[in-house]
CSV table of N, CA and C in Angstrom, one decimal:
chain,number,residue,atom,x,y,z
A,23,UNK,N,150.9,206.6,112.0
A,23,UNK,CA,151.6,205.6,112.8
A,23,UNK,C,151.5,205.9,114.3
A,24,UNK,N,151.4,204.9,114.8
A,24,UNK,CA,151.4,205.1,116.4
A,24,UNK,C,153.0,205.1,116.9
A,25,UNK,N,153.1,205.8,117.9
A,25,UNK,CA,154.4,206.2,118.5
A,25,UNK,C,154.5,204.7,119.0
A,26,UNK,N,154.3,203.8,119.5
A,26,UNK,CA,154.6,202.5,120.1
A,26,UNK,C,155.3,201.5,119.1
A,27,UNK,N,154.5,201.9,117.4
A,27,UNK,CA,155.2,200.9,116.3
A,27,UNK,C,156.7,201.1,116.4
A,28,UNK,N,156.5,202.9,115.9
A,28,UNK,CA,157.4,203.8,115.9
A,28,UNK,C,159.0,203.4,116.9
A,29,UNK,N,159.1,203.3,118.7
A,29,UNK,CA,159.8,203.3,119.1
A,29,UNK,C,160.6,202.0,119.3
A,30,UNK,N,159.7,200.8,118.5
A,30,UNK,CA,159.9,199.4,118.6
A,30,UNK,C,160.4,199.3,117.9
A,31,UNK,N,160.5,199.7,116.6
A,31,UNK,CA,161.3,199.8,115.2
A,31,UNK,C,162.7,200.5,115.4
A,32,UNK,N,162.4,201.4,116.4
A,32,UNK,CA,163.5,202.3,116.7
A,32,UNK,C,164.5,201.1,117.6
A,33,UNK,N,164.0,200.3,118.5
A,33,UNK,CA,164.8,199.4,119.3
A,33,UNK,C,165.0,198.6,118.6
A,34,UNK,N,164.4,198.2,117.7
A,34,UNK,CA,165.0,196.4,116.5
A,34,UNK,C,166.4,197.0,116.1
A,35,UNK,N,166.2,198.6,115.2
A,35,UNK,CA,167.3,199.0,114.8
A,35,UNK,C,168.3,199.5,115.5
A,36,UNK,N,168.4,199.8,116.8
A,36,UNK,CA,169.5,200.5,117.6
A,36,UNK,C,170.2,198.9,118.2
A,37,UNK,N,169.3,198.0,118.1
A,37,UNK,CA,169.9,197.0,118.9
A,37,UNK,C,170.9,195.8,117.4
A,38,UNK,N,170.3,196.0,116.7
A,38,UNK,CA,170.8,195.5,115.2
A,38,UNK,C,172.2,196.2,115.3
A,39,UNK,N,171.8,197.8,114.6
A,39,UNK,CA,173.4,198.5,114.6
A,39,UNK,C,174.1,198.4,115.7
A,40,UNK,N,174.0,198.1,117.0
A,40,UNK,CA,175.5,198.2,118.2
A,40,UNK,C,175.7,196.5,118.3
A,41,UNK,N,174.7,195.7,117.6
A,41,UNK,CA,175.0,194.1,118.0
A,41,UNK,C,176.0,194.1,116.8
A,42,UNK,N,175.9,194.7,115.5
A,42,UNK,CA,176.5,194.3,114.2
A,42,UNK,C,177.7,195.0,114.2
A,43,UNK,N,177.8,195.9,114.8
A,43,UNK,CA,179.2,196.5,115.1
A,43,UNK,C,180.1,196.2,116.2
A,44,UNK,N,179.5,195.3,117.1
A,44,UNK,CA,180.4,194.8,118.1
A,44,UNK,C,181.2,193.3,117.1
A,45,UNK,N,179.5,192.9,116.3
A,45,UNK,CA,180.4,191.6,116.2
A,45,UNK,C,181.4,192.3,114.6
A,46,UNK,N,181.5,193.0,114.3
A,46,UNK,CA,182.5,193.4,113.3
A,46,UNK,C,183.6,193.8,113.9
A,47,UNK,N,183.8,194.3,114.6
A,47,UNK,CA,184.6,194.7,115.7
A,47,UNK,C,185.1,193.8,116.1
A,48,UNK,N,184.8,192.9,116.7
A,48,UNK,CA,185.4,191.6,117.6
A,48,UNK,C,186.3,190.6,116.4
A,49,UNK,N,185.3,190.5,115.4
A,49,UNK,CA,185.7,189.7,114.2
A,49,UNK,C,187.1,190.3,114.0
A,50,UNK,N,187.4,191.6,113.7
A,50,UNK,CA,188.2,192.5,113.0
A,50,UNK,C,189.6,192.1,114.1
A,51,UNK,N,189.3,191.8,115.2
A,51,UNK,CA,190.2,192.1,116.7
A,51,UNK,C,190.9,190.5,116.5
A,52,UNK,N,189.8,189.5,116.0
A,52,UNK,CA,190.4,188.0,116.4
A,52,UNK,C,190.7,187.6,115.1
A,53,UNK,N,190.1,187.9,113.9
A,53,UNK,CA,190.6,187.1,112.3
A,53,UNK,C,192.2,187.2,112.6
A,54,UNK,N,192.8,188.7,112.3
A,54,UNK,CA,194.5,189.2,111.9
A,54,UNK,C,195.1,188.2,112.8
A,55,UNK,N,194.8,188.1,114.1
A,55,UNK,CA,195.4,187.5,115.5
A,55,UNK,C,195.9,185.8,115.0
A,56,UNK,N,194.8,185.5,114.6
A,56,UNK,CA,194.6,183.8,114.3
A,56,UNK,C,195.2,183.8,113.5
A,57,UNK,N,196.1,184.3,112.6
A,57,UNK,CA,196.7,184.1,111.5
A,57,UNK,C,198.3,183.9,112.1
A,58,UNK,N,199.0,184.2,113.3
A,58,UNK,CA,199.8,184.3,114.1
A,58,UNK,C,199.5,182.9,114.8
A,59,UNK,N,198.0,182.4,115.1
A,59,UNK,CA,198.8,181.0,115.9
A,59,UNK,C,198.3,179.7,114.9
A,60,UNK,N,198.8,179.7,113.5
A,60,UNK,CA,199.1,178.7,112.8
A,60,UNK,C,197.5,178.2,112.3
A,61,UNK,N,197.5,177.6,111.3
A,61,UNK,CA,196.2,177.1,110.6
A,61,UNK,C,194.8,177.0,111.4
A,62,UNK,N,195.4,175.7,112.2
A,62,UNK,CA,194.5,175.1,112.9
A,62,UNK,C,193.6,176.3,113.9
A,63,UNK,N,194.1,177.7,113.9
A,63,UNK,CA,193.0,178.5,114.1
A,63,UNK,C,192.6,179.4,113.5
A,64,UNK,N,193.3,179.8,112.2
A,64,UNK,CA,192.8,180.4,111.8
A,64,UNK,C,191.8,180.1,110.8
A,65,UNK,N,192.0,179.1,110.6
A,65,UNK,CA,191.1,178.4,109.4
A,65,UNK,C,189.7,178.3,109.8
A,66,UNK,N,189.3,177.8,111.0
A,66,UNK,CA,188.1,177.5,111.8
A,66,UNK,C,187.7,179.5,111.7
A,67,UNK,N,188.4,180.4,112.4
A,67,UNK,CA,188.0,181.5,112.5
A,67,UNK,C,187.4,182.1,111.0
A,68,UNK,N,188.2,181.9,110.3
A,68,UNK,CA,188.4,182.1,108.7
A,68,UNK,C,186.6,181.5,107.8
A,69,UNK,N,186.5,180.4,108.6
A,69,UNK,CA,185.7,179.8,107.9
A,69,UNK,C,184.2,179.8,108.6
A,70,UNK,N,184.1,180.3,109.8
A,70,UNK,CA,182.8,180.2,110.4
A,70,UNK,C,182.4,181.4,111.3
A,71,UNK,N,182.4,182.8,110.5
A,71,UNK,CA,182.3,183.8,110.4
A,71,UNK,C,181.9,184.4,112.3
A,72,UNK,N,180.9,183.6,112.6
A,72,UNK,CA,180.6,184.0,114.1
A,72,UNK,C,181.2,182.9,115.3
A,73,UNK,N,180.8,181.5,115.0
A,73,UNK,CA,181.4,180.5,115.8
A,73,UNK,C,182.8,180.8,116.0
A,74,UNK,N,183.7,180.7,114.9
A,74,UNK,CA,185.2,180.7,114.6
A,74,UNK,C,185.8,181.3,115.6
A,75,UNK,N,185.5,182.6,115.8
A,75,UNK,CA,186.1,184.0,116.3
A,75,UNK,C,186.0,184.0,118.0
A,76,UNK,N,184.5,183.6,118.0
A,76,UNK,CA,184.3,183.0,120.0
A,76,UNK,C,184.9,181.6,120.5
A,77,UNK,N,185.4,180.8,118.9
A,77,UNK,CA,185.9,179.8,119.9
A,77,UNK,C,187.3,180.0,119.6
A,78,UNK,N,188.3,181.1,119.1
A,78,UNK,CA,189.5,181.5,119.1
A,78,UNK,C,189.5,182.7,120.0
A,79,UNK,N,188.8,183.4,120.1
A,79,UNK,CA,188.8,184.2,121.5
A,79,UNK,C,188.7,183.0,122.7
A,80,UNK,N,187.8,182.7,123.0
A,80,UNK,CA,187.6,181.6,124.0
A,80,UNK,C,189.0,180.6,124.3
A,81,UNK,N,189.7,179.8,123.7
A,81,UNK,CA,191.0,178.9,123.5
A,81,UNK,C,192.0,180.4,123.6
A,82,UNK,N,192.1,181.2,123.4
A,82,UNK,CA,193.4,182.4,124.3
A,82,UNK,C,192.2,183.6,124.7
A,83,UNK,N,191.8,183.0,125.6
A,83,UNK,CA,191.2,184.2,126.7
A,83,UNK,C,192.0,185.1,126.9
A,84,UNK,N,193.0,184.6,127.8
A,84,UNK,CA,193.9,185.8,128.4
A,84,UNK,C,194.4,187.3,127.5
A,85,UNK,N,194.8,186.8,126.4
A,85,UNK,CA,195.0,187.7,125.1
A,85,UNK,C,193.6,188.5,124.9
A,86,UNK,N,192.8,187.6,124.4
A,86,UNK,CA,191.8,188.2,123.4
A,86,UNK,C,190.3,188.0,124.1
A,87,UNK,N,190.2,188.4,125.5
A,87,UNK,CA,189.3,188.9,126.0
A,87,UNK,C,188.1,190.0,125.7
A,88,UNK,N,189.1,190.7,125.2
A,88,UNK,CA,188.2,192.3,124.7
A,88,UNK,C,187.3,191.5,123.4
A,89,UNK,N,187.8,191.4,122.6
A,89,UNK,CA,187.0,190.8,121.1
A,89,UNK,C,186.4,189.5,121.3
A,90,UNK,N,186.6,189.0,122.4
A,90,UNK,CA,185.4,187.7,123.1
A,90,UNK,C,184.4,188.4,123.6
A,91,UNK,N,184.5,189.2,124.1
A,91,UNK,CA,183.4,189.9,125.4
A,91,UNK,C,182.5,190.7,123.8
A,92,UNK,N,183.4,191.6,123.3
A,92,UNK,CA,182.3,191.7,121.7
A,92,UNK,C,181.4,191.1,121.1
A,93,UNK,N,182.2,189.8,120.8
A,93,UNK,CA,181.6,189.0,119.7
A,93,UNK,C,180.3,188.1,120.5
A,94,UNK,N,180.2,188.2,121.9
A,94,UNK,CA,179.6,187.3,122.6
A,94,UNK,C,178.4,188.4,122.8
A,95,UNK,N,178.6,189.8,123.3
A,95,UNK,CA,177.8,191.0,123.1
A,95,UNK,C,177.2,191.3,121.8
A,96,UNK,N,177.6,191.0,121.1
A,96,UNK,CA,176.7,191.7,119.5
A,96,UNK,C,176.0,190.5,119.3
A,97,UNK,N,176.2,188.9,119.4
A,97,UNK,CA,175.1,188.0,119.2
A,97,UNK,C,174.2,188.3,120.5
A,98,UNK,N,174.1,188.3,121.7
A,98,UNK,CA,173.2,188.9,122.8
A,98,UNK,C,172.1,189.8,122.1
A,99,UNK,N,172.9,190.7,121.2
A,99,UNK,CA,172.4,192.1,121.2
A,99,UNK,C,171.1,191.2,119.9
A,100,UNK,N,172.1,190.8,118.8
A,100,UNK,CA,171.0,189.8,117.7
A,100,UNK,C,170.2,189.2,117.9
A,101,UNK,N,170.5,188.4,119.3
A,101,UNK,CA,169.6,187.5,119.8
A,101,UNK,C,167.9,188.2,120.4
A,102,UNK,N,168.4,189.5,120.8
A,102,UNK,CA,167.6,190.3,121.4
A,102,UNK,C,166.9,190.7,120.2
A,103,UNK,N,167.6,191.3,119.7
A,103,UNK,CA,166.2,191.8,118.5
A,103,UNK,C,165.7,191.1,117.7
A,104,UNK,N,166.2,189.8,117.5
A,104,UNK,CA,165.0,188.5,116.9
A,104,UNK,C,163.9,188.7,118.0
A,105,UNK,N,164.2,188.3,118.9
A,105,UNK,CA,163.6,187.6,120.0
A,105,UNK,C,162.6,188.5,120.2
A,106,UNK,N,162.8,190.1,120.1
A,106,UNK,CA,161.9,191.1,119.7
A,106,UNK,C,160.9,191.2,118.9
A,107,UNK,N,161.5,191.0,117.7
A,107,UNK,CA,160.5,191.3,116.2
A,107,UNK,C,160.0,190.0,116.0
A,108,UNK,N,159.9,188.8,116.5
A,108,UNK,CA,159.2,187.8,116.1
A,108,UNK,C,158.4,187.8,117.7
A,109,UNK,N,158.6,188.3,118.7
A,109,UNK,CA,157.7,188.0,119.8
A,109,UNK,C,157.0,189.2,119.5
A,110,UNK,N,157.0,190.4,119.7
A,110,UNK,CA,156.2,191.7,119.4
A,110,UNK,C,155.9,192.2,118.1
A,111,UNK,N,156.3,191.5,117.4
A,111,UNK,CA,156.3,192.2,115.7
A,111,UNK,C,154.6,192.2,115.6
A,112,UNK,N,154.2,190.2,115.6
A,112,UNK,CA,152.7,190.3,115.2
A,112,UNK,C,151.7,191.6,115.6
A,113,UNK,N,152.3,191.3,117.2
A,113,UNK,CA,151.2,192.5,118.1
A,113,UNK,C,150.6,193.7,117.3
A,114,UNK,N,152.4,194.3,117.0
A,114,UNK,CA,151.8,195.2,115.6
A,114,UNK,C,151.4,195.4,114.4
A,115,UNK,N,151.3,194.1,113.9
A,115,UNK,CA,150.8,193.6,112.8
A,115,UNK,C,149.2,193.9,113.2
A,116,UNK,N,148.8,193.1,113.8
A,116,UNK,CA,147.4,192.7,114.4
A,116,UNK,C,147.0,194.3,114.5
A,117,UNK,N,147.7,195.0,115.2
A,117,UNK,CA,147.0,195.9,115.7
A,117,UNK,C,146.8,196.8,114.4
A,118,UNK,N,148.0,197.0,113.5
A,118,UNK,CA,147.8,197.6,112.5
A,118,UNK,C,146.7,197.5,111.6
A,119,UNK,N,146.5,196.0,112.1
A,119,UNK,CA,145.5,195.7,110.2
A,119,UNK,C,144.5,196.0,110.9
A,120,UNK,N,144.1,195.9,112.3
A,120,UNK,CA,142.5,196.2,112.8
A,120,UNK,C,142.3,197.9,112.3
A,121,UNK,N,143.5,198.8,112.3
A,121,UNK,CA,143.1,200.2,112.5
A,121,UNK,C,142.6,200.3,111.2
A,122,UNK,N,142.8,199.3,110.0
A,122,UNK,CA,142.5,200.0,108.7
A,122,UNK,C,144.0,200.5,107.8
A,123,UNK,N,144.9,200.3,108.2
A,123,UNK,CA,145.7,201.0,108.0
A,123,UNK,C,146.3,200.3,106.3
A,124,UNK,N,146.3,199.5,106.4
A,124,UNK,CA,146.4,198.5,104.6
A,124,UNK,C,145.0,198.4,104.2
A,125,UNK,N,144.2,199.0,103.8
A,125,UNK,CA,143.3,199.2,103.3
A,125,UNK,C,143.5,200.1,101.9
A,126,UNK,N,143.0,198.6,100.6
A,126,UNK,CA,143.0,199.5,99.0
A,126,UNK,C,142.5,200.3,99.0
């Protein structure tokens, strides 16, 4: 394996685990909360796992700034390592299959 596959794989995964733990985190910070300002937000939060939570953090900012700034950070973070592995992934593909390396 080339060190370059190697540390790309390493960034998909470091950016996956701190994007998936912000947004668990943030989730964790705004679901309990929403249950305190009556249906009409918790239900939306309840029901739409990523949207819900940024647009009930978003509608009480003042409060729930910290688990907005999260949940807005860990999709960033997701958005980044799509945006990684489908723009750079092939590269390594390509390069892999020229070296021989899947070869019966």
């Amino acid at each position: 394996m080339d060190f370059w596959f190697t540390a790309f794989m390493f960034a998909i995964a470091i950016l996956i685990a701190v994007g998936g733990t912000l947004l668990l985190v943030g989730y964790f910070g705004t679901l309990p909360a929403s249950f305190a300002f009556g249906w009409k937000n918790w239900l939306p939060t309840l029901a739409l796992p990523i949207i819900g939570p940024i647009w009930f953090a978003g509608t009480h900012w003042s409060e729930f700034s910290k688990p907005g700034k999260q949940l807005i950070f860990g999709v960033l973070l997701f958005v980044v390592a799509i945006a990684l592995l489908y723009g750079f992934g092939p590269h390594f593909v390509d390069r892999m299959a020229a070296s021989g390396m899947y070869r019966e």
